[in-house]
Amino acid sequence: MRHVIALDVGGTGMKAALVGADGTLLHEDRRATGRERGPDAVIAAILDFAADLRTHGAERFGEPAVAAGVAVPGIVDETRGVAAYAANLGWRDVPLRDLLTARLDCPVALGHDVRTGGLAEGRVGAGRGADRFLFVALGTGIAGAIGVDGRVEAGAHGFAGEIGHIVVRPGGTPCPCGQHGCLERFASAAAVSEAWATACGDPEADAADCAKAVTSGEPNAVRIWQGAVDALADGLVTALTLLDPRTLIIGGGLAEAGETLFTPLRDAVRRRVTFQKLPAIVPAALGDTAGCLGAGLLAWDLLGTTDGTDTTDGADATGGTEATDRTEAADGTDATDGTATTDGMEVTP
């Protein structure tokens, strides 16, 4: 059976899958990155994991994977196949595509984790059928993916979609990027967690706890939450003014608050638009499978197909995500932990 390798690398863990031509996850697995042992150990772990997946596919399906797709955090030069920088993993200028190509003996695509997740959401998830979409992940930071006709735009230098660094509060909280008042300093899950922990006096409190307190009407929680929603709406209106998406997909840890987030956010965006067309604002649909599904799509795109048709006409793989063979790491590591995509928190609306 023809299949590809899909690998989603996060700050502490990796998720992987063997993906069929129809988008089905034929096999899933997880491993730790081993980042505590340094960047070289992370690279070795990725290469070993990918090689083991190739072996498993050959044994189970009668032939090795025909291609591989890998999503990594940080700054990614997708054209050259280089993982340029990732603070969480400690690497710089790693020629990951070439290393994997040599190890796997097949074509390899390298992508940015949020853009790759956005690709999956756009083609087979919440944005399926939309010719223009914007995917925004609210996690430790905030990042986005700009979708156009079934593909995601990386930009001239690979920085497209960095919506978290739109300045929404000029002169406000300093950001590690060097600016003041960036969106992610006010509306990320990390920002809400920090604000709520300070307000309630519990250093262990997080955004999930804040969302719960909002539903019970706790005044400080409502104030913090509304401040985050207002900042997010300001950033999103700037983005939709520039991009005019048909669908706006919100994912990441903060989006797990459900309508505690989406009801006030839709209202806040609606109040701010004037001439702009209001897009559908919807939650992400694929959860933590988005990275693997997106990496799989990157791999199939290398072969000129996602489901047996040409990718340039917007055709997509089916959204099937049922695994026929699933294994998990004993330590339960998450491939997106420590990246902008999610911070692993669980929110009860």
Coordinates of C-alpha atoms in Angstrom, one line a residue:
M1 CA 0.0 0.0 0.0
R2 CA 1.4 3.4 -1.0
H3 CA 2.0 5.7 2.0
V4 CA 4.1 8.5 3.3
I5 CA 5.8 9.3 6.5
A6 CA 4.5 12.3 8.5
L7 CA 6.4 13.7 11.4
D8 CA 5.4 16.6 13.7
V9 CA 8.3 17.8 15.9
G10 CA 7.5 19.8 19.0
G11 CA 9.5 21.2 21.9
T12 CA 9.5 18.1 24.0
G13 CA 7.9 15.4 21.9
M14 CA 7.3 14.1 18.4
K15 CA 4.2 12.7 16.8
A16 CA 4.4 10.6 13.7
A17 CA 2.1 8.8 11.3
L18 CA 2.1 6.7 8.2
V19 CA -0.5 8.4 5.9
G20 CA -2.4 6.8 3.0
A21 CA -3.2 8.5 -0.2
D22 CA -6.7 9.2 1.0
G23 CA -5.5 10.9 4.2
T24 CA -6.1 8.0 6.5
L25 CA -3.6 7.6 9.4
L26 CA -2.5 4.0 8.9
H27 CA -0.1 4.0 11.9
E28 CA 0.6 6.5 14.7
D29 CA 3.5 6.7 17.2
R30 CA 5.1 9.2 19.6
R31 CA 8.5 9.7 21.0
A32 CA 10.4 12.3 23.1
T33 CA 12.7 14.7 21.3
G34 CA 15.4 14.2 24.0
R35 CA 16.2 17.9 23.9
E36 CA 17.7 17.7 27.4
R37 CA 20.6 16.0 25.7
G38 CA 21.2 18.9 23.3
P39 CA 20.4 19.8 19.7
D40 CA 22.5 17.0 18.2
A41 CA 20.5 14.4 20.2
V42 CA 17.2 15.9 18.9
I43 CA 18.4 15.6 15.3
A44 CA 19.5 12.0 15.9
A45 CA 16.1 11.3 17.5
I46 CA 14.3 12.6 14.4
L47 CA 16.4 10.7 12.0
D48 CA 16.1 7.4 14.0
F49 CA 12.3 7.9 14.4
A50 CA 11.9 8.5 10.7
A51 CA 14.0 5.4 9.8
D52 CA 12.0 3.2 12.2
L53 CA 8.8 4.4 10.6
R54 CA 10.1 3.5 7.2
T55 CA 11.0 0.0 8.4
H56 CA 7.5 -0.4 10.0
G57 CA 5.8 0.7 6.8
A58 CA 7.9 -1.6 4.6
E59 CA 7.1 -4.6 6.9
R60 CA 3.4 -3.9 7.4
F61 CA 2.4 -2.6 4.0
G62 CA 4.8 -4.4 1.7
E63 CA 6.7 -1.3 0.5
P64 CA 8.6 1.6 2.1
A65 CA 7.2 5.1 2.2
V66 CA 7.3 7.0 -1.1
A67 CA 7.9 10.4 0.5
A68 CA 8.1 12.1 3.9
G69 CA 6.9 15.4 5.3
V70 CA 8.3 16.9 8.5
A71 CA 6.9 19.9 10.5
V72 CA 9.2 21.7 12.9
P73 CA 8.9 24.8 15.1
G74 CA 10.9 28.0 14.9
I75 CA 12.2 29.7 11.7
V76 CA 12.1 27.4 8.7
D77 CA 13.5 27.9 5.3
E78 CA 11.1 25.6 3.4
T79 CA 12.7 26.2 0.0
R80 CA 16.2 25.1 1.1
G81 CA 14.9 22.5 3.5
V82 CA 16.7 24.1 6.5
A83 CA 15.5 24.4 10.1
A84 CA 17.1 27.8 10.6
Y85 CA 16.4 28.4 14.3
A86 CA 14.3 26.9 17.1
A87 CA 14.9 28.2 20.6
N88 CA 13.1 25.2 22.2
L89 CA 15.3 22.7 20.4
G90 CA 18.5 24.7 20.5
W91 CA 19.4 24.3 16.8
R92 CA 20.5 26.6 14.1
D93 CA 20.8 26.1 10.3
V94 CA 20.1 22.3 10.4
P95 CA 19.9 20.9 6.8
L96 CA 17.1 18.6 8.0
R97 CA 15.6 17.8 4.6
D98 CA 19.0 16.6 3.2
L99 CA 19.7 14.6 6.3
L100 CA 16.3 12.9 6.1
T101 CA 16.5 12.3 2.4
A102 CA 19.8 10.5 2.8
R103 CA 18.4 8.4 5.7
L104 CA 15.1 7.5 4.1
D105 CA 16.1 7.4 0.4
C106 CA 12.9 9.2 -0.6
P107 CA 11.8 12.8 -1.3
V108 CA 11.3 14.9 1.9
A109 CA 9.4 18.1 2.5
L110 CA 10.1 20.4 5.5
G111 CA 7.5 22.8 6.8
H112 CA 6.8 25.2 9.7
D113 CA 4.7 23.6 12.4
V114 CA 1.9 26.2 12.4
R115 CA 1.7 26.6 8.6
T116 CA 1.7 22.8 8.3
G117 CA -1.2 22.5 10.8
G118 CA -2.9 25.3 9.0
L119 CA -2.5 23.5 5.7
A120 CA -4.4 20.5 7.2
E121 CA -7.1 22.6 8.7
G122 CA -7.6 24.4 5.4
R123 CA -7.7 21.3 3.2
V124 CA -9.3 18.7 5.3
G125 CA -10.4 20.4 8.5
A126 CA -12.4 23.5 9.5
G127 CA -11.5 25.4 6.4
R128 CA -12.3 22.7 3.9
G129 CA -13.9 24.2 0.8
A130 CA -12.8 27.7 1.5
D131 CA -10.6 29.3 -1.2
R132 CA -9.1 31.8 1.3
F133 CA -8.6 31.1 5.0
L134 CA -6.5 32.3 7.9
F135 CA -5.6 29.8 10.6
V136 CA -4.5 31.3 13.9
A137 CA -3.0 29.2 16.8
L138 CA -3.3 30.6 20.3
G139 CA -0.8 28.8 22.5
T140 CA 2.4 29.7 24.2
G141 CA 2.6 32.4 21.5
I142 CA 0.4 33.3 18.5
A143 CA 1.1 32.4 14.9
G144 CA -0.9 32.0 11.8
A145 CA -1.1 30.4 8.4
I146 CA -2.4 32.2 5.3
G147 CA -4.3 29.8 3.0
V148 CA -4.9 30.4 -0.7
D149 CA -6.4 27.9 -3.0
G150 CA -5.4 24.8 -1.1
R151 CA -1.8 25.9 -0.2
V152 CA -0.3 28.0 2.6
E153 CA 1.7 31.1 1.8
A154 CA 5.2 31.2 3.4
G155 CA 6.1 34.6 2.2
A156 CA 9.3 35.8 0.5
H157 CA 11.5 35.1 3.5
G158 CA 9.4 32.4 5.3
F159 CA 7.9 34.8 7.9
A160 CA 4.3 35.1 6.6
G161 CA 1.6 34.6 9.2
E162 CA 3.4 36.0 12.2
I163 CA 0.3 37.6 13.5
G164 CA 1.4 37.4 17.1
H165 CA 3.8 40.2 16.4
I166 CA 1.3 42.7 15.1
V167 CA 1.4 45.6 17.6
V168 CA -2.0 46.0 19.1
R169 CA -1.1 48.1 22.1
P170 CA 1.6 50.6 21.1
G171 CA 4.1 51.2 23.9
G172 CA 2.7 48.3 25.9
T173 CA 4.3 45.2 27.3
P174 CA 7.8 44.4 25.9
C175 CA 8.0 41.4 23.6
P176 CA 11.1 39.2 23.2
C177 CA 11.0 40.1 19.5
G178 CA 12.1 43.7 20.5
Q179 CA 8.8 45.4 20.0
H180 CA 6.3 46.6 22.6
G181 CA 2.6 45.7 22.6
C182 CA 2.6 42.7 20.4
L183 CA -0.6 40.7 20.2
E184 CA 0.8 37.5 21.8
R185 CA 1.8 39.5 24.9
F186 CA -2.0 40.0 25.5
A187 CA -4.0 37.2 23.9
S188 CA -1.9 34.1 23.9
A189 CA -2.6 31.3 26.4
A190 CA 0.7 32.1 28.1
A191 CA -0.3 35.8 28.5
V192 CA -3.7 34.9 29.9
S193 CA -2.1 32.3 32.3
E194 CA 0.4 34.9 33.6
A195 CA -2.3 37.6 34.1
W196 CA -4.7 35.2 35.9
A197 CA -1.9 33.7 38.1
T198 CA -1.0 37.2 39.2
A199 CA -4.6 38.3 39.8
C200 CA -5.7 35.2 41.8
G201 CA -2.4 34.8 43.7
D202 CA -1.9 31.2 42.6
P203 CA 1.4 30.8 40.6
E204 CA 0.1 27.5 39.2
A205 CA -3.1 28.9 37.8
D206 CA -3.4 29.0 34.0
A207 CA -5.6 30.1 31.2
A208 CA -7.8 27.1 31.6
D209 CA -8.5 28.1 35.2
C210 CA -9.2 31.7 34.0
A211 CA -11.8 30.4 31.5
K212 CA -13.5 28.4 34.2
A213 CA -13.6 31.5 36.5
V214 CA -15.1 33.5 33.6
T215 CA -18.0 31.1 33.3
S216 CA -18.7 31.6 37.0
G217 CA -18.6 35.4 36.7
E218 CA -15.4 36.1 38.7
P219 CA -14.8 39.8 38.1
N220 CA -11.0 39.7 37.7
A221 CA -11.2 36.7 35.4
V222 CA -13.8 38.5 33.3
R223 CA -11.6 41.6 33.0
I224 CA -8.5 39.6 32.0
W225 CA -10.4 37.5 29.5
Q226 CA -12.2 40.4 27.9
G227 CA -8.8 42.2 27.6
A228 CA -7.4 39.2 25.8
V229 CA -10.5 39.0 23.5
D230 CA -10.3 42.7 22.7
A231 CA -6.6 42.5 21.8
L232 CA -7.2 39.4 19.7
A233 CA -10.1 41.1 17.9
D234 CA -7.9 44.1 17.1
G235 CA -5.2 41.9 15.7
L236 CA -7.6 39.8 13.7
V237 CA -9.3 42.8 12.2
T238 CA -5.9 44.1 11.0
A239 CA -5.3 40.7 9.4
L240 CA -8.7 40.3 7.8
T241 CA -8.4 43.9 6.4
L242 CA -5.1 42.9 4.7
L243 CA -6.0 39.3 3.7
D244 CA -9.8 39.2 3.2
P245 CA -10.2 35.5 4.2
R246 CA -13.4 33.7 3.7
T247 CA -12.9 31.6 6.9
L248 CA -11.0 32.5 10.0
I249 CA -9.9 29.3 11.9
I250 CA -8.9 29.6 15.6
G251 CA -6.9 26.8 17.2
G252 CA -4.4 26.2 19.9
G253 CA -4.8 25.8 23.7
L254 CA -6.9 28.9 24.3
A255 CA -9.5 27.9 21.7
E256 CA -10.3 24.9 23.8
A257 CA -12.4 27.2 25.9
G258 CA -15.0 26.9 23.2
E259 CA -17.8 29.4 23.2
T260 CA -16.3 31.1 26.3
L261 CA -13.9 32.4 23.7
F262 CA -15.8 32.3 20.5
T263 CA -19.0 34.1 21.5
P264 CA -17.3 37.3 22.8
L265 CA -14.6 37.1 20.0
R266 CA -17.2 37.0 17.2
D267 CA -19.0 40.0 18.8
A268 CA -15.8 41.9 19.2
V269 CA -14.7 41.4 15.6
R270 CA -18.2 42.3 14.4
R271 CA -18.1 45.6 16.3
R272 CA -14.8 46.5 14.7
V273 CA -15.4 45.9 11.0
T274 CA -16.6 48.7 8.8
F275 CA -16.2 48.1 5.1
Q276 CA -14.5 44.7 5.5
K277 CA -16.4 41.5 4.9
L278 CA -16.9 39.5 8.1
P279 CA -15.4 36.0 7.6
A280 CA -16.8 32.9 9.3
I281 CA -15.0 32.5 12.6
V282 CA -14.7 28.8 13.5
P283 CA -12.8 26.6 15.9
A284 CA -10.1 24.3 14.5
A285 CA -11.4 20.8 13.8
L286 CA -8.4 18.5 13.8
G287 CA -6.9 19.0 17.2
D288 CA -3.5 17.5 17.8
T289 CA -3.7 15.4 14.6
A290 CA -3.3 18.6 12.4
G291 CA 0.5 18.6 12.4
C292 CA 0.7 15.0 11.2
L293 CA -2.0 15.4 8.7
G294 CA -0.4 18.5 7.3
A295 CA 3.0 16.9 7.2
G296 CA 1.4 14.0 5.3
L297 CA -0.1 16.5 2.8
L298 CA 3.3 18.1 2.3
A299 CA 4.7 14.7 1.5
W300 CA 1.9 13.8 -1.0
D301 CA 2.3 17.2 -2.6
L302 CA 5.9 16.3 -3.4
L303 CA 4.5 13.5 -5.6
G304 CA 2.0 15.8 -7.2
T305 CA -1.0 14.2 -5.6
T306 CA -3.0 14.2 -2.4
D307 CA -5.8 11.8 -3.4
G308 CA -4.8 10.8 -6.9
T309 CA -5.5 14.2 -8.5
D310 CA -3.3 17.2 -9.2
T311 CA -2.8 19.5 -6.2
T312 CA -2.8 22.7 -8.2
D313 CA -6.6 22.5 -8.7
G314 CA -7.3 22.6 -5.0
A315 CA -8.0 18.9 -4.6
D316 CA -7.6 17.6 -1.1
A317 CA -7.2 14.4 0.8
T318 CA -10.1 13.1 2.7
G319 CA -10.3 14.1 6.3
G320 CA -10.2 10.6 7.7
T321 CA -8.1 10.5 10.8
E322 CA -8.9 7.1 12.1
A323 CA -5.8 5.2 12.9
T324 CA -5.5 1.5 12.1
D325 CA -2.4 1.0 14.2
R326 CA -1.6 3.3 17.1
T327 CA 1.2 3.3 19.7
E328 CA 2.0 5.9 22.3
A329 CA 5.2 6.8 24.2
A330 CA 5.1 5.8 27.8
D331 CA 5.8 9.3 28.9
G332 CA 2.8 10.7 27.0
T333 CA 4.9 13.4 25.4
D334 CA 3.1 15.8 23.0
A335 CA 4.6 16.8 19.7
T336 CA 3.2 20.3 20.0
D337 CA 4.2 21.0 23.6
G338 CA 6.3 24.1 23.8
T339 CA 5.4 25.5 20.4
A340 CA 3.0 28.2 19.3
T341 CA 0.4 25.6 18.3
T342 CA -0.7 24.6 21.8
D343 CA 0.5 24.5 25.3
G344 CA -1.3 21.3 26.1
M345 CA -3.8 22.9 28.5
E346 CA -7.3 21.6 28.7
V347 CA -10.1 24.1 29.1
T348 CA -13.6 23.3 30.1
P349 CA -16.1 25.9 28.8

